[in-house]
């Protein structure tokens, strides 16, 4: 097996060699060239200044191809604090009411929607109508129909739509994808991928169905489904699923506390996952005909740790948010089409699977995924 070391990965990035070698097997996973870029940067406005927007803002501080140029917030105190902290021009600061005026602001190229899930659709469509490219956080929306409307709105406006799938540019996950899709250990037969943490704040929007669309499946399970799909390079055709017990009725009156499901893939793989708000779990394990590969931690912001049946995986720890934004910005600055694995259709595919998982858990039946 070709086990990329830290050194060879850096070489593939072009760091230290000046060369930008991109894996032929993974053409969609471009890498950031080492040479300092001094052309135009893509100007990004973050919409919704919560916890994850703060991670993105920090990542953007070291980005080469894009910068934090604007903000959209419903909290005046945050507008003032972010303006000072990130030197944001007053004319690039909006609230949710005056946001549409961004159409007249040529300083902003892209709006990055980091709002609660049910608000993704409205703000993606408003940004598209204002002529801005959009990155929208996961899950893309709360229904497949909403995803379709978002894709359509961006298409009609002639702007591009990306999903904030940060792991598509993360070296351990690029390797998982290679190991699975190139069948380095033969056909993958089984994947176990789970993500969970303990939720404790009853006022958190993630426990409110109208805002979140669902519980840990929407928030965390989407990453498990994603990893299954890109490691196998296939779409699941059916699913069985079970809700876990409700141990805290106060917290979980609207959304599930935990859920477990089994996805069936055409190549013969079965993928079992749990997403949970009542325990901490962050792992990925794939068993193939002739070996295995695994990560734990696997899906969080890292640092990741992994091995295969042939030995340890050893890749650099990167800033996932910076890398993701840079890679998307590079494509948009070059006037090219975003690769399919990061575009709106990808979010729609995941949402169809999530809906089928909920249906399977609610009915107790095996659901075909159309
Ligand atoms: P937070 O609750 O920390 O922030 C959400 C922000 O949205 C708020 O701070 C607020 O910003 C704004 N907002 C507007 N209306 C509401 C409302 N009714 N209730 C709550 N907030 C509102 O959430 P996160 O930042 O953790 O999550 C935001 C999105 O990012 C979600 O879709 C989530 O799934 C995604 N995410 C993705 C991650 C990833 O790994 N890719 C990791 C974490 C989250 P303001 O005060 O500026 O108006």
GROMACS .gro file of C-alpha atoms and ligand atoms in nm:
model
  418
    1UNK     CA    1   0.000   0.000   0.000
    2UNK     CA    2   0.118   0.353  -0.076
    3UNK     CA    3   0.111   0.510   0.268
    4UNK     CA    4   0.164   0.883   0.223
    5UNK     CA    5   0.391   1.016   0.493
    6UNK     CA    6   0.384   1.373   0.621
    7UNK     CA    7   0.682   1.448   0.398
    8UNK     CA    8   0.528   1.308   0.082
    9UNK     CA    9   0.200   1.482   0.158
   10UNK     CA   10   0.381   1.815   0.191
   11UNK     CA   11   0.552   1.743  -0.136
   12UNK     CA   12   0.216   1.678  -0.295
   13UNK     CA   13   0.107   2.017  -0.169
   14UNK     CA   14   0.411   2.165  -0.336
   15UNK     CA   15   0.545   2.287  -0.003
   16UNK     CA   16   0.922   2.292  -0.014
   17UNK     CA   17   0.934   2.176  -0.374
   18UNK     CA   18   0.751   2.457  -0.551
   19UNK     CA   19   0.558   2.191  -0.743
   20UNK     CA   20   0.185   2.139  -0.715
   21UNK     CA   21   0.128   1.771  -0.777
   22UNK     CA   22  -0.234   1.667  -0.756
   23UNK     CA   23  -0.323   1.302  -0.710
   24UNK     CA   24  -0.444   1.174  -1.046
   25UNK     CA   25  -0.687   0.943  -0.870
   26UNK     CA   26  -0.852   1.229  -0.686
   27UNK     CA   27  -0.878   1.512  -0.937
   28UNK     CA   28  -1.143   1.694  -0.739
   29UNK     CA   29  -0.923   1.727  -0.431
   30UNK     CA   30  -0.700   2.011  -0.548
   31UNK     CA   31  -0.436   2.139  -0.311
   32UNK     CA   32  -0.322   2.490  -0.229
   33UNK     CA   33  -0.001   2.581  -0.411
   34UNK     CA   34   0.288   2.686  -0.191
   35UNK     CA   35   0.387   2.999  -0.384
   36UNK     CA   36   0.242   3.309  -0.219
   37UNK     CA   37  -0.060   3.423  -0.414
   38UNK     CA   38  -0.079   3.801  -0.457
   39UNK     CA   39  -0.372   3.842  -0.695
   40UNK     CA   40  -0.730   3.937  -0.611
   41UNK     CA   41  -0.875   3.772  -0.303
   42UNK     CA   42  -1.234   3.654  -0.293
   43UNK     CA   43  -1.426   3.879  -0.053
   44UNK     CA   44  -1.642   3.677   0.183
   45UNK     CA   45  -1.925   3.798   0.407
   46UNK     CA   46  -2.015   3.568   0.696
   47UNK     CA   47  -2.389   3.551   0.767
   48UNK     CA   48  -2.475   3.463   1.130
   49UNK     CA   49  -2.195   3.528   1.378
   50UNK     CA   50  -2.218   3.229   1.610
   51UNK     CA   51  -1.968   2.971   1.724
   52UNK     CA   52  -1.883   2.822   1.386
   53UNK     CA   53  -1.858   3.164   1.217
   54UNK     CA   54  -1.583   3.241   1.471
   55UNK     CA   55  -1.387   2.936   1.354
   56UNK     CA   56  -1.433   3.045   0.994
   57UNK     CA   57  -1.325   3.401   1.074
   58UNK     CA   58  -1.007   3.271   1.238
   59UNK     CA   59  -0.938   3.043   0.940
   60UNK     CA   60  -0.988   3.334   0.700
   61UNK     CA   61  -0.715   3.530   0.877
   62UNK     CA   62  -0.453   3.298   0.726
   63UNK     CA   63  -0.627   3.235   0.393
   64UNK     CA   64  -0.435   3.315   0.074
   65UNK     CA   65  -0.717   3.333  -0.180
   66UNK     CA   66  -0.998   3.491   0.021
   67UNK     CA   67  -1.060   3.730   0.308
   68UNK     CA   68  -1.325   3.821   0.559
   69UNK     CA   69  -1.469   4.138   0.406
   70UNK     CA   70  -1.822   4.161   0.546
   71UNK     CA   71  -2.069   4.039   0.807
   72UNK     CA   72  -2.444   3.991   0.838
   73UNK     CA   73  -2.567   3.975   1.196
   74UNK     CA   74  -2.882   4.029   1.402
   75UNK     CA   75  -2.679   4.135   1.705
   76UNK     CA   76  -2.555   4.498   1.699
   77UNK     CA   77  -2.295   4.431   1.971
   78UNK     CA   78  -2.137   4.161   1.752
   79UNK     CA   79  -2.134   4.400   1.454
   80UNK     CA   80  -1.931   4.647   1.660
   81UNK     CA   81  -1.696   4.385   1.805
   82UNK     CA   82  -1.629   4.211   1.472
   83UNK     CA   83  -1.582   4.543   1.293
   84UNK     CA   84  -1.296   4.628   1.528
   85UNK     CA   85  -1.149   4.279   1.560
   86UNK     CA   86  -1.139   4.204   1.187
   87UNK     CA   87  -1.115   4.560   1.044
   88UNK     CA   88  -1.441   4.527   0.855
   89UNK     CA   89  -1.558   4.834   0.659
   90UNK     CA   90  -1.883   4.984   0.793
   91UNK     CA   91  -2.040   4.964   0.446
   92UNK     CA   92  -1.989   4.585   0.448
   93UNK     CA   93  -2.193   4.530   0.767
   94UNK     CA   94  -2.555   4.420   0.733
   95UNK     CA   95  -2.838   4.290   0.946
   96UNK     CA   96  -3.104   4.039   0.841
   97UNK     CA   97  -3.345   4.317   0.739
   98UNK     CA   98  -3.118   4.530   0.519
   99UNK     CA   99  -2.919   4.232   0.385
  100UNK     CA  100  -3.066   4.250   0.032
  101UNK     CA  101  -2.891   4.584  -0.023
  102UNK     CA  102  -2.574   4.377  -0.058
  103UNK     CA  103  -2.673   4.357  -0.427
  104UNK     CA  104  -2.522   4.706  -0.464
  105UNK     CA  105  -2.198   4.618  -0.287
  106UNK     CA  106  -1.931   4.511  -0.533
  107UNK     CA  107  -1.688   4.460  -0.245
  108UNK     CA  108  -1.860   4.132  -0.152
  109UNK     CA  109  -1.818   3.830  -0.383
  110UNK     CA  110  -1.960   3.552  -0.169
  111UNK     CA  111  -2.195   3.510   0.127
  112UNK     CA  112  -2.117   3.225   0.366
  113UNK     CA  113  -2.440   3.121   0.543
  114UNK     CA  114  -2.367   3.001   0.899
  115UNK     CA  115  -2.718   3.034   1.044
  116UNK     CA  116  -2.940   2.771   1.213
  117UNK     CA  117  -3.033   2.503   0.960
  118UNK     CA  118  -3.388   2.614   0.878
  119UNK     CA  119  -3.262   2.962   0.784
  120UNK     CA  120  -3.014   2.832   0.524
  121UNK     CA  121  -3.267   2.828   0.245
  122UNK     CA  122  -3.391   3.186   0.287
  123UNK     CA  123  -3.046   3.339   0.311
  124UNK     CA  124  -2.897   3.131   0.032
  125UNK     CA  125  -3.176   3.242  -0.200
  126UNK     CA  126  -3.149   3.608  -0.092
  127UNK     CA  127  -2.771   3.602  -0.144
  128UNK     CA  128  -2.811   3.442  -0.487
  129UNK     CA  129  -3.069   3.703  -0.588
  130UNK     CA  130  -2.815   3.968  -0.485
  131UNK     CA  131  -2.571   3.814  -0.733
  132UNK     CA  132  -2.337   3.663  -0.473
  133UNK     CA  133  -2.183   3.317  -0.475
  134UNK     CA  134  -2.284   3.116  -0.169
  135UNK     CA  135  -2.128   2.868   0.068
  136UNK     CA  136  -2.392   2.723   0.296
  137UNK     CA  137  -2.318   2.522   0.607
  138UNK     CA  138  -2.421   2.163   0.661
  139UNK     CA  139  -2.686   2.034   0.669
  140UNK     CA  140  -2.765   2.220   0.347
  141UNK     CA  141  -3.128   2.277   0.458
  142UNK     CA  142  -3.397   2.084   0.644
  143UNK     CA  143  -3.569   1.915   0.349
  144UNK     CA  144  -3.466   1.789   0.005
  145UNK     CA  145  -3.722   2.022  -0.153
  146UNK     CA  146  -3.556   2.321   0.014
  147UNK     CA  147  -3.220   2.203  -0.125
  148UNK     CA  148  -3.368   2.185  -0.474
  149UNK     CA  149  -3.504   2.541  -0.445
  150UNK     CA  150  -3.163   2.665  -0.333
  151UNK     CA  151  -2.987   2.496  -0.625
  152UNK     CA  152  -3.242   2.637  -0.866
  153UNK     CA  153  -3.214   2.991  -0.725
  154UNK     CA  154  -2.835   2.988  -0.762
  155UNK     CA  155  -2.858   2.849  -1.113
  156UNK     CA  156  -3.111   3.115  -1.214
  157UNK     CA  157  -2.895   3.390  -1.066
  158UNK     CA  158  -2.580   3.260  -1.238
  159UNK     CA  159  -2.393   3.217  -0.909
  160UNK     CA  160  -2.226   2.910  -0.764
  161UNK     CA  161  -2.334   2.721  -0.456
  162UNK     CA  162  -2.099   2.523  -0.232
  163UNK     CA  163  -2.167   2.323   0.085
  164UNK     CA  164  -1.936   2.379   0.383
  165UNK     CA  165  -1.798   2.025   0.378
  166UNK     CA  166  -1.462   2.104   0.540
  167UNK     CA  167  -1.341   1.742   0.538
  168UNK     CA  168  -1.325   1.725   0.158
  169UNK     CA  169  -0.992   1.907   0.179
  170UNK     CA  170  -0.859   1.737   0.491
  171UNK     CA  171  -0.561   1.505   0.419
  172UNK     CA  172  -0.674   1.209   0.634
  173UNK     CA  173  -1.013   1.214   0.463
  174UNK     CA  174  -0.858   1.251   0.118
  175UNK     CA  175  -0.666   0.936   0.205
  176UNK     CA  176  -0.978   0.752   0.332
  177UNK     CA  177  -1.143   0.832   0.003
  178UNK     CA  178  -0.843   0.701  -0.190
  179UNK     CA  179  -0.822   0.380   0.015
  180UNK     CA  180  -1.191   0.309  -0.039
  181UNK     CA  181  -1.243   0.416  -0.397
  182UNK     CA  182  -0.916   0.267  -0.528
  183UNK     CA  183  -0.992  -0.052  -0.334
  184UNK     CA  184  -0.642  -0.050  -0.186
  185UNK     CA  185  -0.755  -0.323   0.059
  186UNK     CA  186  -1.010  -0.467  -0.183
  187UNK     CA  187  -1.382  -0.400  -0.177
  188UNK     CA  188  -1.498  -0.230   0.143
  189UNK     CA  189  -1.759  -0.453   0.309
  190UNK     CA  190  -1.836  -0.268   0.628
  191UNK     CA  191  -1.811   0.088   0.757
  192UNK     CA  192  -1.885   0.201   1.110
  193UNK     CA  193  -1.890   0.581   1.140
  194UNK     CA  194  -2.037   0.755   1.443
  195UNK     CA  195  -2.040   1.106   1.583
  196UNK     CA  196  -2.192   1.230   1.906
  197UNK     CA  197  -2.158   1.465   2.199
  198UNK     CA  198  -2.354   1.541   2.513
  199UNK     CA  199  -2.606   1.820   2.462
  200UNK     CA  200  -2.702   2.004   2.780
  201UNK     CA  201  -2.854   2.343   2.696
  202UNK     CA  202  -3.232   2.329   2.665
  203UNK     CA  203  -3.234   2.672   2.495
  204UNK     CA  204  -2.998   2.561   2.218
  205UNK     CA  205  -3.159   2.597   1.871
  206UNK     CA  206  -3.030   2.248   1.782
  207UNK     CA  207  -3.298   2.101   2.013
  208UNK     CA  208  -3.571   2.307   1.845
  209UNK     CA  209  -3.718   2.118   1.552
  210UNK     CA  210  -3.834   2.427   1.363
  211UNK     CA  211  -3.480   2.567   1.358
  212UNK     CA  212  -3.275   2.247   1.339
  213UNK     CA  213  -3.501   2.026   1.126
  214UNK     CA  214  -3.409   1.729   1.345
  215UNK     CA  215  -3.162   1.618   1.609
  216UNK     CA  216  -2.814   1.469   1.594
  217UNK     CA  217  -2.884   1.306   1.257
  218UNK     CA  218  -2.917   1.648   1.093
  219UNK     CA  219  -2.627   1.802   1.281
  220UNK     CA  220  -2.375   1.516   1.304
  221UNK     CA  221  -2.511   1.220   1.111
  222UNK     CA  222  -2.474   1.412   0.787
  223UNK     CA  223  -2.096   1.372   0.828
  224UNK     CA  224  -2.128   0.995   0.872
  225UNK     CA  225  -2.341   0.967   0.557
  226UNK     CA  226  -2.092   1.187   0.371
  227UNK     CA  227  -1.794   0.973   0.471
  228UNK     CA  228  -1.974   0.653   0.367
  229UNK     CA  229  -2.056   0.801   0.028
  230UNK     CA  230  -1.710   0.939  -0.053
  231UNK     CA  231  -1.516   0.643   0.077
  232UNK     CA  232  -1.726   0.403  -0.132
  233UNK     CA  233  -1.781   0.639  -0.425
  234UNK     CA  234  -2.135   0.504  -0.445
  235UNK     CA  235  -2.488   0.609  -0.353
  236UNK     CA  236  -2.682   0.402  -0.095
  237UNK     CA  237  -2.998   0.235  -0.226
  238UNK     CA  238  -3.176   0.146   0.099
  239UNK     CA  239  -3.171   0.206   0.472
  240UNK     CA  240  -3.300   0.063   0.799
  241UNK     CA  241  -3.289   0.277   1.115
  242UNK     CA  242  -3.385   0.290   1.482
  243UNK     CA  243  -3.433   0.582   1.721
  244UNK     CA  244  -3.251   0.539   2.052
  245UNK     CA  245  -3.431   0.571   2.388
  246UNK     CA  246  -3.521   0.914   2.524
  247UNK     CA  247  -3.340   0.936   2.859
  248UNK     CA  248  -3.396   1.310   2.905
  249UNK     CA  249  -3.751   1.411   2.820
  250UNK     CA  250  -3.687   1.779   2.902
  251UNK     CA  251  -3.412   1.817   2.642
  252UNK     CA  252  -3.550   1.587   2.377
  253UNK     CA  253  -3.917   1.674   2.341
  254UNK     CA  254  -3.878   1.788   1.978
  255UNK     CA  255  -3.581   1.609   1.824
  256UNK     CA  256  -3.430   1.262   1.863
  257UNK     CA  257  -3.174   1.205   2.137
  258UNK     CA  258  -2.988   0.945   1.930
  259UNK     CA  259  -3.040   0.742   1.615
  260UNK     CA  260  -2.871   0.438   1.462
  261UNK     CA  261  -2.897   0.334   1.098
  262UNK     CA  262  -2.768   0.091   0.840
  263UNK     CA  263  -2.710   0.203   0.480
  264UNK     CA  264  -2.688  -0.054   0.202
  265UNK     CA  265  -2.465   0.017  -0.100
  266UNK     CA  266  -2.472  -0.142  -0.447
  267UNK     CA  267  -2.111  -0.275  -0.417
  268UNK     CA  268  -2.220  -0.483  -0.117
  269UNK     CA  269  -2.104  -0.259   0.168
  270UNK     CA  270  -2.320  -0.209   0.476
  271UNK     CA  271  -2.254   0.111   0.673
  272UNK     CA  272  -2.370   0.136   1.032
  273UNK     CA  273  -2.373   0.469   1.213
  274UNK     CA  274  -2.502   0.631   1.529
  275UNK     CA  275  -2.538   1.002   1.584
  276UNK     CA  276  -2.607   1.103   1.938
  277UNK     CA  277  -2.665   1.396   2.174
  278UNK     CA  278  -2.616   1.181   2.485
  279UNK     CA  279  -2.262   1.051   2.457
  280UNK     CA  280  -1.930   1.143   2.305
  281UNK     CA  281  -1.817   0.945   2.001
  282UNK     CA  282  -1.605   1.041   1.699
  283UNK     CA  283  -1.483   0.744   1.497
  284UNK     CA  284  -1.462   0.591   1.148
  285UNK     CA  285  -1.375   0.228   1.075
  286UNK     CA  286  -1.379   0.050   0.737
  287UNK     CA  287  -1.323  -0.323   0.691
  288UNK     CA  288  -1.239  -0.437   0.338
  289UNK     CA  289  -1.169  -0.779   0.184
  290UNK     CA  290  -0.797  -0.764   0.265
  291UNK     CA  291  -0.755  -0.518   0.548
  292UNK     CA  292  -0.898  -0.222   0.737
  293UNK     CA  293  -0.853   0.154   0.781
  294UNK     CA  294  -0.972   0.371   1.064
  295UNK     CA  295  -0.965   0.717   1.223
  296UNK     CA  296  -1.044   0.827   1.577
  297UNK     CA  297  -1.090   1.118   1.628
  298UNK     CA  298  -1.232   1.112   1.280
  299UNK     CA  299  -1.481   1.385   1.201
  300UNK     CA  300  -1.421   1.675   1.440
  301UNK     CA  301  -1.168   1.953   1.375
  302UNK     CA  302  -0.881   1.718   1.463
  303UNK     CA  303  -0.604   1.652   1.518
  304UNK     CA  304  -0.698   1.317   1.370
  305UNK     CA  305  -0.534   0.987   1.446
  306UNK     CA  306  -0.557   0.689   1.216
  307UNK     CA  307  -0.411   0.360   1.102
  308UNK     CA  308  -0.463   0.086   0.850
  309UNK     CA  309  -0.396  -0.286   0.872
  310UNK     CA  310  -0.052  -0.201   0.726
  311UNK     CA  311   0.044   0.071   0.975
  312UNK     CA  312  -0.012   0.422   1.104
  313UNK     CA  313  -0.144   0.709   0.896
  314UNK     CA  314   0.061   1.024   0.937
  315UNK     CA  315  -0.057   1.347   0.776
  316UNK     CA  316  -0.021   1.711   0.876
  317UNK     CA  317  -0.291   1.874   1.086
  318UNK     CA  318  -0.434   2.159   0.884
  319UNK     CA  319  -0.673   2.446   0.954
  320UNK     CA  320  -0.979   2.288   0.794
  321UNK     CA  321  -1.176   2.611   0.762
  322UNK     CA  322  -0.892   2.804   0.597
  323UNK     CA  323  -0.816   2.523   0.354
  324UNK     CA  324  -1.179   2.474   0.256
  325UNK     CA  325  -1.234   2.847   0.194
  326UNK     CA  326  -0.908   2.879  -0.001
  327UNK     CA  327  -0.987   2.582  -0.225
  328UNK     CA  328  -1.335   2.710  -0.304
  329UNK     CA  329  -1.203   3.064  -0.358
  330UNK     CA  330  -0.935   2.944  -0.600
  331UNK     CA  331  -1.198   2.784  -0.822
  332UNK     CA  332  -1.427   3.087  -0.815
  333UNK     CA  333  -1.144   3.333  -0.878
  334UNK     CA  334  -1.043   3.129  -1.181
  335UNK     CA  335  -1.401   3.153  -1.310
  336UNK     CA  336  -1.432   2.775  -1.311
  337UNK     CA  337  -1.715   2.546  -1.208
  338UNK     CA  338  -1.696   2.408  -0.854
  339UNK     CA  339  -1.628   2.034  -0.850
  340UNK     CA  340  -1.939   1.821  -0.793
  341UNK     CA  341  -1.822   1.686  -0.457
  342UNK     CA  342  -1.853   2.027  -0.294
  343UNK     CA  343  -2.146   2.177  -0.492
  344UNK     CA  344  -2.513   2.209  -0.399
  345UNK     CA  345  -2.614   1.874  -0.552
  346UNK     CA  346  -2.396   1.703  -0.293
  347UNK     CA  347  -2.595   1.856  -0.009
  348UNK     CA  348  -2.917   1.748  -0.178
  349UNK     CA  349  -2.795   1.389  -0.207
  350UNK     CA  350  -2.716   1.382   0.164
  351UNK     CA  351  -3.051   1.534   0.254
  352UNK     CA  352  -3.236   1.264   0.059
  353UNK     CA  353  -3.047   1.003   0.261
  354UNK     CA  354  -3.120   1.180   0.592
  355UNK     CA  355  -3.490   1.194   0.509
  356UNK     CA  356  -3.491   0.823   0.425
  357UNK     CA  357  -3.316   0.747   0.758
  358UNK     CA  358  -3.587   0.935   0.948
  359UNK     CA  359  -3.858   0.756   0.753
  360UNK     CA  360  -3.700   0.417   0.823
  361UNK     CA  361  -3.673   0.492   1.196
  362UNK     CA  362  -4.030   0.622   1.214
  363UNK     CA  363  -4.187   0.330   1.022
  364UNK     CA  364  -3.956   0.046   1.124
  365UNK     CA  365  -3.938  -0.045   0.753
  366UNK     CA  366  -3.652  -0.074   0.509
  367UNK     CA  367  -3.675   0.239   0.293
  368UNK     CA  368  -3.553   0.259  -0.065
  369UNK     CA  369  -3.359   0.576  -0.140
  370UNK     CA  370  -3.473   0.734  -0.465
  371LIG     P1  371  -2.462   2.918   1.683
  371LIG     O1  372  -2.585   2.903   1.762
  371LIG     O2  373  -2.333   2.929   1.756
  371LIG     O3  374  -2.472   3.047   1.589
  371LIG     C1  375  -2.582   3.069   1.504
  371LIG     C2  376  -2.593   3.220   1.479
  371LIG     O4  377  -2.701   3.241   1.390
  371LIG     C3  378  -2.626   3.302   1.603
  371LIG     O5  379  -2.513   3.337   1.679
  371LIG     C4  380  -2.693   3.422   1.543
  371LIG     O6  381  -2.593   3.512   1.495
  371LIG     C5  382  -2.762   3.367   1.419
  371LIG     N1  383  -2.907   3.349   1.438
  371LIG     C6  384  -3.002   3.413   1.367
  371LIG     N2  385  -3.123   3.375   1.406
  371LIG     C7  386  -3.107   3.286   1.505
  371LIG     C8  387  -3.197   3.211   1.586
  371LIG     N3  388  -3.330   3.221   1.572
  371LIG     N4  389  -3.146   3.129   1.678
  371LIG     C9  390  -3.013   3.116   1.694
  371LIG     N5  391  -2.923   3.184   1.618
  371LIG    C10  392  -2.970   3.269   1.525
  371LIG     O7  393  -2.458   2.798   1.580
  371LIG     P2  394  -2.332   2.739   1.504
  371LIG     O8  395  -2.243   2.847   1.462
  371LIG     O9  396  -2.275   2.629   1.583
  371LIG    O10  397  -2.403   2.670   1.375
  371LIG    C11  398  -2.445   2.747   1.264
  371LIG    C12  399  -2.448   2.658   1.139
  371LIG    O11  400  -2.317   2.608   1.115
  371LIG    C13  401  -2.538   2.535   1.152
  371LIG    O12  402  -2.601   2.510   1.031
  371LIG    C14  403  -2.441   2.423   1.185
  371LIG    O13  404  -2.486   2.296   1.143
  371LIG    C15  405  -2.318   2.466   1.109
  371LIG     N6  406  -2.195   2.414   1.170
  371LIG    C16  407  -2.106   2.349   1.091
  371LIG    C17  408  -1.993   2.296   1.143
  371LIG    C18  409  -1.898   2.223   1.056
  371LIG    O14  410  -1.816   2.148   1.108
  371LIG     N7  411  -1.901   2.242   0.926
  371LIG    C19  412  -1.963   2.306   1.288
  371LIG    C20  413  -2.060   2.381   1.362
  371LIG    C21  414  -2.172   2.432   1.304
  371LIG     P3  415  -2.609   3.671   1.507
  371LIG    O15  416  -2.610   3.699   1.654
  371LIG    O16  417  -2.490   3.722   1.438
  371LIG    O17  418  -2.736   3.708   1.439
   0.00000   0.00000   0.00000
